[in-house]
mmCIF file of C-alpha atoms in Angstrom:
data_model
loop_
_atom_site.group_PDB
_atom_site.id
_atom_site.type_symbol
_atom_site.label_atom_id
_atom_site.label_comp_id
_atom_site.label_asym_id
_atom_site.label_seq_id
_atom_site.Cartn_x
_atom_site.Cartn_y
_atom_site.Cartn_z
ATOM 1 C CA MET A 175 28.782 31.284 75.211
ATOM 2 C CA PHE A 176 30.866 29.186 73.352
ATOM 3 C CA SER A 177 34.189 29.259 73.405
ATOM 4 C CA THR A 178 36.555 30.849 70.775
ATOM 5 C CA ASN A 179 37.561 27.576 69.375
ATOM 6 C CA ALA A 180 33.969 26.669 69.696
ATOM 7 C CA LYS A 181 32.241 29.140 67.176
ATOM 8 C CA SER A 182 34.973 28.907 64.637
ATOM 9 C CA ALA A 183 34.007 24.582 65.436
ATOM 10 C CA VAL A 184 30.726 25.924 64.604
ATOM 11 C CA LEU A 185 31.000 28.057 61.510
ATOM 12 C CA GLY A 186 32.849 25.090 60.143
ATOM 13 C CA THR A 187 30.797 23.058 60.455
ATOM 14 C CA LEU A 188 27.833 25.535 58.961
ATOM 15 C CA ALA A 189 30.145 26.800 55.497
ATOM 16 C CA LEU A 190 30.727 22.892 55.150
ATOM 17 C CA ILE A 191 26.643 22.487 55.323
ATOM 18 C CA ALA A 192 26.268 25.573 52.796
ATOM 19 C CA LEU A 193 28.957 24.238 50.454
ATOM 20 C CA ALA A 194 27.329 20.959 50.564
ATOM 21 C CA ALA A 195 23.717 22.594 49.894
ATOM 22 C CA VAL A 196 25.049 24.521 46.693
ATOM 23 C CA ILE A 197 27.813 21.331 44.795
ATOM 24 C CA LEU A 198 23.763 19.591 46.108
ATOM 25 C CA LEU A 199 22.362 22.823 44.069
ATOM 26 C CA ALA A 200 24.387 23.140 41.626
ATOM 27 C CA SER A 201 24.052 18.774 40.129
ATOM 28 C CA CYS A 202 19.944 19.425 40.641
ATOM 29 C CA SER A 203 20.388 22.457 37.570
ATOM 30 C CA LYS A 204 22.818 19.778 35.934
ATOM 31 C CA THR A 205 20.344 17.200 35.161
ATOM 32 C CA SER A 206 17.637 19.767 35.072
ATOM 33 C CA GLU A 207 19.094 21.150 32.686
ATOM 34 C CA SER A 208 20.670 18.210 30.477
ATOM 35 C CA ASP A 209 16.776 16.910 30.359
ATOM 36 C CA THR A 210 15.093 19.935 29.301
ATOM 37 C CA SER A 211 18.133 19.815 26.593
ATOM 38 C CA ASP A 212 17.326 15.858 25.847
ATOM 39 C CA ALA A 213 13.779 16.509 25.118
ATOM 40 C CA ALA A 214 14.210 19.418 23.381
ATOM 41 C CA ALA A 215 16.701 17.590 20.954
ATOM 42 C CA SER A 216 13.494 15.085 20.325
ATOM 43 C CA PRO A 217 12.497 15.351 16.901
ATOM 44 C CA HIS A 218 9.021 14.638 17.755
ATOM 45 C CA ARG A 219 9.007 17.201 21.126
ATOM 46 C CA ILE A 220 6.685 19.018 19.416
ATOM 47 C CA LEU A 221 4.479 16.208 16.565
ATOM 48 C CA LYS A 222 4.490 19.085 13.159
ATOM 49 C CA ILE A 223 2.194 17.940 11.061
ATOM 50 C CA GLY A 224 1.722 18.927 7.077
ATOM 51 C CA MET A 225 -1.449 19.228 4.887
ATOM 52 C CA GLU A 226 -2.755 21.645 2.120
ATOM 53 C CA LEU A 227 -6.161 23.651 3.951
ATOM 54 C CA ALA A 228 -8.590 23.458 1.041
ATOM 55 C CA TYR A 229 -8.981 20.463 0.756
ATOM 56 C CA PRO A 230 -13.241 19.923 2.215
ATOM 57 C CA PRO A 231 -14.878 18.665 3.904
ATOM 58 C CA PHE A 232 -10.614 16.845 4.600
ATOM 59 C CA GLU A 233 -8.470 19.847 4.743
ATOM 60 C CA MET A 234 -10.095 22.579 5.762
ATOM 61 C CA GLU A 235 -10.356 26.212 7.390
ATOM 62 C CA ASP A 236 -13.193 26.904 10.396
ATOM 63 C CA PRO A 237 -14.535 30.270 10.086
ATOM 64 C CA ASN A 238 -11.550 31.813 12.623
ATOM 65 C CA GLY A 239 -8.631 30.588 10.264
ATOM 66 C CA ASN A 240 -8.126 27.242 12.349
ATOM 67 C CA PRO A 241 -7.518 23.907 11.095
ATOM 68 C CA ASN A 242 -10.724 22.285 10.121
ATOM 69 C CA GLY A 243 -11.802 18.104 8.774
ATOM 70 C CA VAL A 244 -10.392 14.915 8.859
ATOM 71 C CA SER A 245 -7.484 14.765 8.887
ATOM 72 C CA PRO A 246 -6.928 17.728 11.402
ATOM 73 C CA ASP A 247 -8.801 15.917 13.891
ATOM 74 C CA MET A 248 -6.992 13.218 12.617
ATOM 75 C CA ALA A 249 -3.653 14.729 13.589
ATOM 76 C CA ARG A 250 -5.368 16.170 16.826
ATOM 77 C CA ALA A 251 -6.158 12.926 18.248
ATOM 78 C CA LEU A 252 -2.396 11.657 16.911
ATOM 79 C CA ALA A 253 -0.730 13.909 19.478
ATOM 80 C CA GLU A 254 -2.853 12.984 22.470
ATOM 81 C CA TYR A 255 -1.429 9.044 21.804
ATOM 82 C CA LEU A 256 2.051 10.341 20.765
ATOM 83 C CA HIS A 257 1.540 12.956 24.451
ATOM 84 C CA GLU A 258 2.711 15.519 22.307
ATOM 85 C CA PRO A 259 2.155 19.360 21.305
ATOM 86 C CA LEU A 260 0.808 19.122 17.808
ATOM 87 C CA LEU A 261 1.760 22.046 15.250
ATOM 88 C CA ILE A 262 -0.816 21.755 11.775
ATOM 89 C CA GLU A 263 1.588 22.796 9.371
ATOM 90 C CA PRO A 264 -0.327 24.995 6.048
ATOM 91 C CA ILE A 265 1.338 23.220 2.217
ATOM 92 C CA PRO A 266 0.344 23.717 -1.767
ATOM 93 C CA PHE A 267 -0.225 19.243 -1.546
ATOM 94 C CA SER A 268 2.856 19.796 -4.512
ATOM 95 C CA GLY A 269 5.579 21.212 -1.220
ATOM 96 C CA LEU A 270 4.113 18.066 1.592
ATOM 97 C CA ILE A 271 7.012 16.155 0.370
ATOM 98 C CA PRO A 272 10.212 18.139 0.348
ATOM 99 C CA ALA A 273 9.048 20.026 4.088
ATOM 100 C CA LEU A 274 8.995 16.171 4.733
ATOM 101 C CA LYS A 275 12.337 15.795 3.398
ATOM 102 C CA THR A 276 13.930 18.156 4.381
ATOM 103 C CA GLY A 277 11.996 17.796 8.507
ATOM 104 C CA LYS A 278 10.014 21.319 7.609
ATOM 105 C CA ILE A 279 7.960 18.540 9.522
ATOM 106 C CA ASP A 280 7.209 15.087 10.903
ATOM 107 C CA ALA A 281 4.497 13.710 8.765
ATOM 108 C CA VAL A 282 1.761 14.189 6.675
ATOM 109 C CA ILE A 283 -2.179 13.863 6.599
ATOM 110 C CA SER A 284 -3.095 16.004 4.039
ATOM 111 C CA SER A 285 -5.155 12.694 1.642
ATOM 112 C CA MET A 286 -2.081 11.800 0.137
ATOM 113 C CA THR A 287 -2.261 8.822 -2.048
ATOM 114 C CA GLU A 288 0.521 5.834 -1.501
ATOM 115 C CA THR A 289 1.754 4.942 -4.517
ATOM 116 C CA PRO A 290 5.598 3.834 -5.855
ATOM 117 C CA GLU A 291 7.076 6.782 -6.796
ATOM 118 C CA ARG A 292 5.780 9.269 -3.728
ATOM 119 C CA ALA A 293 7.340 5.439 -1.900
ATOM 120 C CA GLU A 294 10.651 6.044 -3.319
ATOM 121 C CA SER A 295 11.154 9.625 -1.433
ATOM 122 C CA ILE A 296 9.782 9.043 1.462
ATOM 123 C CA ASP A 297 7.977 5.731 4.092
ATOM 124 C CA PHE A 298 3.701 5.173 4.163
ATOM 125 C CA SER A 299 2.044 4.096 7.713
ATOM 126 C CA ASP A 300 -0.375 1.921 7.052
ATOM 127 C CA PRO A 301 -3.294 2.985 4.882
ATOM 128 C CA TYR A 302 -6.495 4.122 6.508
ATOM 129 C CA LEU A 303 -8.353 5.338 3.596
ATOM 130 C CA SER A 304 -9.501 3.560 0.502
ATOM 131 C CA THR A 305 -10.609 5.206 -2.611
ATOM 132 C CA GLY A 306 -10.480 6.022 -6.375
ATOM 133 C CA LEU A 307 -9.489 7.875 -9.012
ATOM 134 C CA CYS A 308 -12.658 8.734 -11.165
ATOM 135 C CA LEU A 309 -14.564 11.919 -13.984
ATOM 136 C CA LEU A 310 -16.155 15.218 -13.549
ATOM 137 C CA VAL A 311 -16.891 15.478 -16.361
ATOM 138 C CA LYS A 312 -19.166 18.635 -18.319
ATOM 139 C CA LYS A 313 -22.699 17.867 -18.589
ATOM 140 C CA SER A 314 -24.442 17.512 -22.189
ATOM 141 C CA SER A 315 -20.573 15.497 -22.742
ATOM 142 C CA PRO A 316 -21.386 12.348 -24.073
ATOM 143 C CA ILE A 317 -17.851 10.689 -22.543
ATOM 144 C CA GLN A 318 -19.032 7.425 -20.800
ATOM 145 C CA SER A 319 -15.746 6.640 -18.684
ATOM 146 C CA ILE A 320 -11.677 7.075 -19.173
ATOM 147 C CA ALA A 321 -11.727 5.601 -22.211
ATOM 148 C CA ASP A 322 -13.686 7.337 -24.240
ATOM 149 C CA ALA A 323 -12.436 10.677 -22.442
ATOM 150 C CA ASP A 324 -8.963 9.521 -23.891
ATOM 151 C CA HIS A 325 -9.892 10.563 -27.668
ATOM 152 C CA PRO A 326 -8.107 13.262 -30.189
ATOM 153 C CA GLY A 327 -9.896 17.234 -29.775
ATOM 154 C CA ILE A 328 -10.875 16.203 -25.631
ATOM 155 C CA THR A 329 -9.250 18.473 -22.966
ATOM 156 C CA ILE A 330 -8.541 16.702 -19.826
ATOM 157 C CA VAL A 331 -7.936 18.908 -16.665
ATOM 158 C CA VAL A 332 -4.934 17.548 -14.227
ATOM 159 C CA LYS A 333 -4.381 19.196 -10.913
ATOM 160 C CA GLN A 334 -0.971 19.308 -10.156
ATOM 161 C CA GLY A 335 0.826 16.670 -7.594
ATOM 162 C CA THR A 336 -2.153 14.378 -7.240
ATOM 163 C CA THR A 337 -2.351 10.701 -9.068
ATOM 164 C CA GLY A 338 -4.719 12.339 -11.220
ATOM 165 C CA GLN A 339 -1.845 13.935 -13.069
ATOM 166 C CA SER A 340 0.533 10.613 -13.227
ATOM 167 C CA TYR A 341 -2.070 8.472 -14.513
ATOM 168 C CA ALA A 342 -3.170 10.849 -17.324
ATOM 169 C CA ARG A 343 1.140 10.980 -17.523
ATOM 170 C CA ASP A 344 0.821 7.094 -17.849
ATOM 171 C CA HIS A 345 -2.385 6.053 -19.674
ATOM 172 C CA ILE A 346 -3.931 9.045 -21.537
ATOM 173 C CA LYS A 347 -2.292 8.647 -24.617
ATOM 174 C CA ASN A 348 -4.412 10.825 -27.401
ATOM 175 C CA ALA A 349 -6.966 13.700 -25.414
ATOM 176 C CA SER A 350 -4.881 16.958 -24.289
ATOM 177 C CA VAL A 351 -4.150 17.309 -20.874
ATOM 178 C CA LEU A 352 -4.120 20.163 -18.689
ATOM 179 C CA VAL A 353 -2.036 20.880 -15.382
ATOM 180 C CA LEU A 354 -3.910 23.473 -13.163
ATOM 181 C CA ASP A 355 -3.043 23.751 -9.390
ATOM 182 C CA LYS A 356 -5.433 23.993 -7.455
ATOM 183 C CA GLU A 357 -8.801 22.030 -7.747
ATOM 184 C CA THR A 358 -11.324 25.515 -7.700
ATOM 185 C CA ALA A 359 -8.976 26.430 -11.526
ATOM 186 C CA CYS A 360 -9.920 22.377 -12.264
ATOM 187 C CA VAL A 361 -13.106 23.042 -11.381
ATOM 188 C CA LEU A 362 -13.465 25.617 -13.380
ATOM 189 C CA GLU A 363 -12.118 24.202 -16.296
ATOM 190 C CA VAL A 364 -15.243 22.086 -16.204
ATOM 191 C CA THR A 365 -18.052 24.283 -15.603
ATOM 192 C CA GLN A 366 -17.779 26.837 -17.752
ATOM 193 C CA GLY A 367 -16.803 24.228 -20.875
ATOM 194 C CA LYS A 368 -12.467 24.762 -21.145
ATOM 195 C CA ALA A 369 -11.821 21.130 -19.885
ATOM 196 C CA ASP A 370 -13.694 18.692 -20.995
ATOM 197 C CA ALA A 371 -13.740 16.474 -18.067
ATOM 198 C CA PHE A 372 -10.819 16.384 -14.554
ATOM 199 C CA ILE A 373 -10.128 13.455 -13.134
ATOM 200 C CA TYR A 374 -9.769 13.527 -9.298
ATOM 201 C CA ASP A 375 -10.757 11.737 -6.894
ATOM 202 C CA GLN A 376 -14.750 9.282 -5.363
ATOM 203 C CA ILE A 377 -15.414 12.311 -2.557
ATOM 204 C CA SER A 378 -14.225 15.812 -4.374
ATOM 205 C CA THR A 379 -15.827 14.419 -7.992
ATOM 206 C CA TYR A 380 -19.175 14.594 -6.003
ATOM 207 C CA GLU A 381 -19.045 17.369 -4.147
ATOM 208 C CA ASN A 382 -17.630 19.579 -7.149
ATOM 209 C CA TRP A 383 -20.842 17.720 -9.603
ATOM 210 C CA ARG A 384 -23.307 18.833 -6.212
ATOM 211 C CA ARG A 385 -21.960 22.309 -6.798
ATOM 212 C CA ASN A 386 -22.587 22.422 -9.954
ATOM 213 C CA PRO A 387 -24.761 20.663 -10.853
ATOM 214 C CA ASP A 388 -26.399 21.770 -14.400
ATOM 215 C CA THR A 389 -23.002 22.598 -15.813
ATOM 216 C CA THR A 390 -20.898 18.970 -15.051
ATOM 217 C CA ARG A 391 -22.298 15.206 -14.286
ATOM 218 C CA PRO A 392 -20.041 12.504 -12.897
ATOM 219 C CA ILE A 393 -19.076 9.430 -13.319
ATOM 220 C CA LEU A 394 -17.981 8.317 -9.487
ATOM 221 C CA LYS A 395 -17.424 4.781 -10.101
ATOM 222 C CA PRO A 396 -14.105 4.686 -9.986
ATOM 223 C CA PHE A 397 -11.095 3.385 -12.882
ATOM 224 C CA GLN A 398 -7.821 2.715 -10.556
ATOM 225 C CA GLU A 399 -8.703 1.647 -6.765
ATOM 226 C CA GLU A 400 -6.167 4.379 -4.228
ATOM 227 C CA SER A 401 -5.402 4.131 -0.847
ATOM 228 C CA TRP A 402 -3.843 7.268 1.848
ATOM 229 C CA ALA A 403 -1.954 6.493 4.045
ATOM 230 C CA ILE A 404 0.503 9.401 6.409
ATOM 231 C CA GLY A 405 3.366 9.672 5.143
ATOM 232 C CA LEU A 406 6.397 9.325 7.188
ATOM 233 C CA ARG A 407 10.582 10.465 6.179
ATOM 234 C CA LYS A 408 12.551 7.405 4.905
ATOM 235 C CA GLY A 409 14.253 6.194 8.233
ATOM 236 C CA ASP A 410 11.848 7.428 10.950
ATOM 237 C CA ALA A 411 11.537 3.911 11.960
ATOM 238 C CA ALA A 412 10.015 5.558 15.201
ATOM 239 C CA LEU A 413 7.491 7.685 15.063
ATOM 240 C CA LEU A 414 6.075 5.150 12.122
ATOM 241 C CA ARG A 415 5.337 1.961 14.863
ATOM 242 C CA GLN A 416 3.799 4.199 16.488
ATOM 243 C CA VAL A 417 1.830 5.858 13.504
ATOM 244 C CA ASN A 418 0.722 2.160 12.980
ATOM 245 C CA ALA A 419 0.004 1.188 16.404
ATOM 246 C CA PHE A 420 -2.456 4.256 16.927
ATOM 247 C CA LEU A 421 -4.130 3.678 13.217
ATOM 248 C CA LYS A 422 -4.891 -0.142 15.327
ATOM 249 C CA ASP A 423 -6.467 1.863 18.136
ATOM 250 C CA TYR A 424 -7.790 4.970 15.883
ATOM 251 C CA LYS A 425 -9.917 2.237 13.994
ATOM 252 C CA ALA A 426 -10.766 0.484 17.093
ATOM 253 C CA LYS A 427 -12.773 2.590 19.160
ATOM 254 C CA ASN A 428 -14.370 3.564 15.695
ATOM 255 C CA GLY A 429 -12.521 7.080 15.390
ATOM 256 C CA PHE A 430 -13.082 6.798 11.865
ATOM 257 C CA GLU A 431 -15.815 5.876 12.086
ATOM 258 C CA GLU A 432 -16.411 9.115 14.060
ATOM 259 C CA LEU A 433 -14.640 11.463 11.791
ATOM 260 C CA GLY A 434 -16.662 9.605 8.750
ATOM 261 C CA ASN A 435 -20.629 10.685 10.889
ATOM 262 C CA ARG A 436 -18.861 14.687 10.822
ATOM 263 C CA PHE A 437 -17.610 14.441 8.269
ATOM 264 C CA LEU A 438 -19.099 12.777 5.825
ATOM 265 C CA LYS A 439 -22.854 11.588 6.124
ATOM 266 C CA ASP A 440 -24.098 12.954 3.527
ATOM 267 C CA GLN A 441 -21.586 11.790 1.341
ATOM 268 C CA LYS A 442 -21.819 8.128 3.594
ATOM 269 C CA GLU A 443 -25.931 8.309 1.760
ATOM 270 C CA ALA A 444 -25.662 9.562 -0.868
ATOM 271 C CA PHE A 445 -22.301 6.608 -1.573
ATOM 272 C CA ARG A 446 -24.603 4.123 0.270
ATOM 273 C CA LYS A 447 -27.485 4.935 -2.213
ATOM 274 C CA LEU A 448 -25.296 4.586 -5.596
ATOM 275 C CA GLY A 449 -23.954 1.199 -3.996
ATOM 276 C CA TYR A 450 -20.313 2.319 -4.330
ATOM 277 C CA PRO A 451 -18.221 1.288 -0.869
ATOM 278 C CA PHE A 452 -17.845 4.473 1.253
ATOM 279 C CA TYR A 453 -13.162 5.178 3.031
ATOM 280 C CA PHE A 454 -12.604 4.040 5.723
#
């Protein structure tokens, strides 16, 4: 049994202990909230990658509508390297740079060629793939080179927002140039004989010819060599360093070789037989 004074002392001690516990819990709670807020404020807490899922085998959808191909697998590997969750944003190719500049996405991995014009508005990683512009022509066409195509009465089709369009704007002086939104529409113009040639990259030209061997012919020797790189927002130096470190590590671990074997095995063999160097 305690005396009245002893009881008061005990109760006072208990009250002080309870008060200390409340203060400690509040302090922990505030620390936790601060940590969460800092994480949420990080621009790369969720890595948002933009790409146009209409460029197989580099960017496409699987039968269930999920992103599939070279670029989605690269994006997944990058997110894993950075230990960040990934969100792939499907965006038309012509809208990728605006989406990057406005902060809708953090990076572009979409078979994008680094050009001086694009580099004025976005930054680029180190290149990860080499390719070039070439021609898909009508099977009956006498065209053998880009010079043969630049004549009056010839129609050249290009996809909007691509380096093919830029090349035609800067170099095609005599032929008519038709600009369309989709690759499939450009190919259709050639297969139906409405256009004489389609300016596009080597791998796609090879694939489009393979799908339309009765109506088209590929001229795969590139007349302009190009490099693909990952697009990043101007001034995002931290992410640029991380992306370049990832590309170096990914190449050292044969990641690109595995991508080529997974998605481009037939094309690699075909290019070897044709004597053209492969991309990665």
